[in-house]
Each structure stands twice: as structure tokens, then as C-alpha cells.
Short mmCIF file of C-alpha atoms in Angstrom, two decimals:
data_model
loop_
_atom_site.label_atom_id
_atom_site.label_comp_id
_atom_site.label_asym_id
_atom_site.label_seq_id
_atom_site.Cartn_x
_atom_site.Cartn_y
_atom_site.Cartn_z
CA MET A 26 -55.51 -129.37 -59.67
CA ASP A 27 -54.55 -133.03 -58.92
CA THR A 28 -57.57 -134.55 -60.26
CA ARG A 29 -56.55 -133.29 -63.82
CA LYS A 30 -53.24 -135.12 -63.63
CA ASP A 31 -52.62 -138.48 -64.93
CA ALA A 32 -53.74 -141.30 -62.53
CA ASN A 33 -50.66 -143.22 -63.08
CA ILE A 34 -48.77 -141.08 -60.56
CA ILE A 35 -51.18 -141.75 -57.83
CA SER A 36 -49.53 -143.90 -54.93
CA GLY A 37 -52.27 -146.48 -53.64
CA PRO A 38 -50.56 -147.08 -50.21
CA MET A 39 -49.91 -143.48 -49.51
CA THR A 40 -53.55 -142.51 -50.51
CA LEU A 41 -54.87 -145.32 -48.13
CA ALA A 42 -52.68 -144.05 -45.38
CA LEU A 43 -53.89 -140.52 -45.78
CA THR A 44 -57.35 -141.37 -45.94
CA GLY A 45 -57.13 -143.53 -42.74
CA TYR A 46 -55.11 -140.75 -41.06
CA SER A 47 -57.67 -138.04 -41.84
CA GLY A 48 -60.63 -140.33 -40.85
CA VAL A 49 -58.99 -141.08 -37.39
CA PHE A 50 -57.93 -137.48 -36.58
CA MET A 51 -61.47 -136.20 -37.71
CA ARG A 52 -62.62 -137.97 -34.63
CA TYR A 53 -59.97 -136.64 -32.39
CA ALA A 54 -60.83 -133.14 -33.56
CA PHE A 55 -64.17 -133.48 -31.76
CA ALA A 56 -62.67 -135.52 -28.76
CA VAL A 57 -60.68 -132.59 -27.31
CA THR A 58 -62.25 -129.81 -25.37
CA PRO A 59 -63.25 -127.32 -26.70
CA ARG A 60 -64.02 -128.94 -29.99
CA ASN A 61 -61.86 -127.79 -32.81
CA TYR A 62 -64.13 -127.37 -35.76
CA LEU A 63 -61.52 -125.98 -38.04
CA LEU A 64 -59.24 -128.90 -37.56
CA PHE A 65 -62.27 -131.26 -38.18
CA GLY A 66 -63.09 -129.32 -41.25
CA CYS A 67 -59.48 -129.70 -42.61
CA HIS A 68 -59.66 -133.50 -42.06
CA VAL A 69 -62.98 -133.73 -43.84
CA VAL A 70 -61.70 -131.93 -46.84
CA ASN A 71 -58.40 -134.03 -46.87
CA PHE A 72 -60.51 -137.38 -46.36
CA SER A 73 -62.77 -136.43 -49.29
CA ALA A 74 -59.83 -135.58 -51.49
CA GLN A 75 -58.05 -138.70 -50.65
CA LEU A 76 -61.21 -140.66 -51.36
CA THR A 77 -61.26 -139.19 -54.82
CA GLN A 78 -57.72 -139.86 -55.54
CA GLY A 79 -58.34 -143.52 -54.33
CA TYR A 80 -61.25 -143.86 -56.65
CA ARG A 81 -58.94 -142.65 -59.55
CA PHE A 82 -56.23 -145.08 -58.56
CA VAL A 83 -58.61 -148.05 -58.45
CA ASP A 84 -60.38 -146.99 -61.72
CA TYR A 85 -56.89 -146.50 -63.44
CA TRP A 86 -55.26 -149.66 -62.16
CA TYR A 87 -58.06 -152.16 -61.60
CA MET A 88 -61.14 -151.11 -63.73
CA GLY A 89 -59.77 -150.43 -67.22
CA GLY A 90 -58.96 -146.82 -66.91
CA LYS A 91 -55.28 -147.46 -67.97
CA ASP A 92 -56.57 -148.93 -71.23
CA LYS A 93 -58.91 -146.09 -71.76
CA SER A 94 -56.02 -143.60 -71.07
CA LEU A 95 -53.82 -145.27 -73.55
CA LYS A 96 -56.41 -145.49 -76.28
CA ALA A 97 -57.33 -141.74 -75.81
CA GLN A 98 -53.63 -140.92 -76.18
CA ALA A 99 -53.39 -142.88 -79.28
CA ASP A 100 -56.46 -141.34 -80.76
CA GLN A 101 -55.26 -137.85 -80.13
CA GLY A 102 -51.71 -138.65 -81.62
CA LEU A 103 -53.51 -139.94 -84.70
CA ALA A 104 -55.74 -136.90 -85.01
CA GLU A 105 -52.68 -134.64 -84.60
CA ALA A 106 -50.80 -136.52 -87.42
CA GLU A 107 -53.83 -136.44 -89.61
CA ALA A 108 -54.12 -132.62 -89.25
CA GLY A 109 -50.44 -132.33 -89.83
CA ALA A 110 -50.62 -134.33 -93.06
CA GLN A 111 -53.65 -132.23 -94.25
CA ASP A 112 -51.72 -129.11 -93.62
CA ILE A 113 -48.69 -130.29 -95.45
CA ALA A 114 -50.89 -131.42 -98.32
CA GLY A 115 -52.52 -128.06 -98.54
CA LYS A 116 -49.09 -126.40 -98.69
CA VAL A 117 -47.86 -128.94 -101.48
CA LYS A 118 -51.00 -128.22 -103.55
CA GLN A 119 -50.68 -124.51 -103.08
CA GLU A 120 -47.01 -124.67 -104.18
CA ALA A 121 -47.89 -127.00 -107.10
CA ARG A 122 -50.48 -124.43 -108.24
CA GLY A 123 -47.96 -121.64 -108.11
CA ALA A 124 -45.34 -123.65 -110.21
CA VAL A 125 -48.16 -124.45 -112.67
CA ASP A 126 -48.96 -120.81 -113.05
CA GLN A 127 -45.22 -119.86 -113.45
CA ALA A 128 -44.87 -122.40 -116.11
CA LYS A 129 -47.84 -121.06 -118.05
CA ASP A 130 -46.54 -117.57 -117.71
CA THR A 131 -43.14 -118.79 -118.97
CA VAL A 132 -44.78 -120.72 -122.04
CA ASP A 133 -46.93 -117.56 -122.80
CA LYS A 134 -43.81 -115.46 -122.79
CA ALA A 135 -41.85 -117.76 -125.01
CA VAL A 136 -44.69 -118.10 -127.52
CA GLY A 137 -45.24 -114.39 -127.51
CA ARG A 138 -48.82 -114.10 -126.22
#
């Protein structure tokens, strides 16, 4: 669904043009005889979708959405890095315990226990 994609790919001029187009041709779907309810419905849906995309465009570029998006991406990258570091630290600790146990076994064998 397009509302889940990043808002920086939305074209403001194209969104405005498609909103205007759907708004105008909604009227003409009712101006013809017989009235074309299916065409009217299609333009209503498209008009609504373009208004949603227009809001996302304005929010991203003019109302601080870009900064929020960049901060969220940075926070996600930091969380992934921390998780990776914890995973590596756990593996290192496990390997160190194994090496200590092996050294103890070697010492015990050398001493004769």
C-alpha cells in the first residue's frame, strides 16, 4: 500500500494535479445523462487517496516529518547495533568460558587429578 512507503517519494505537483483532476471529473460524472455512478465512485476514491498523499507530502516536507523520519531511522540503526554488540559479547563470553574450562581440564590432567 502506498501509504506505507516513505513520504519523500511523493511528488507534490503530481499529487495536486491528480487531486484537481479527480475533483473536476467527479462533477462531470454527474453532468452526463444517465449519471455515471461508477465513474463518480472511482473519482471519489482517487480524490481521497490523493488528499491522503497530499497530507503526507506536506507533513514530510513542511511540518517536520522529515526530521522525525530521520530520527526514527537513526534510533532503529542504533538499536540494531546495540543488539548486534550484545550478541557478539554473549558469544565471546561463551567462548571464553569454554577456553577456561579447557585450560582447567589441561591443568588437572597435568597435575594428575
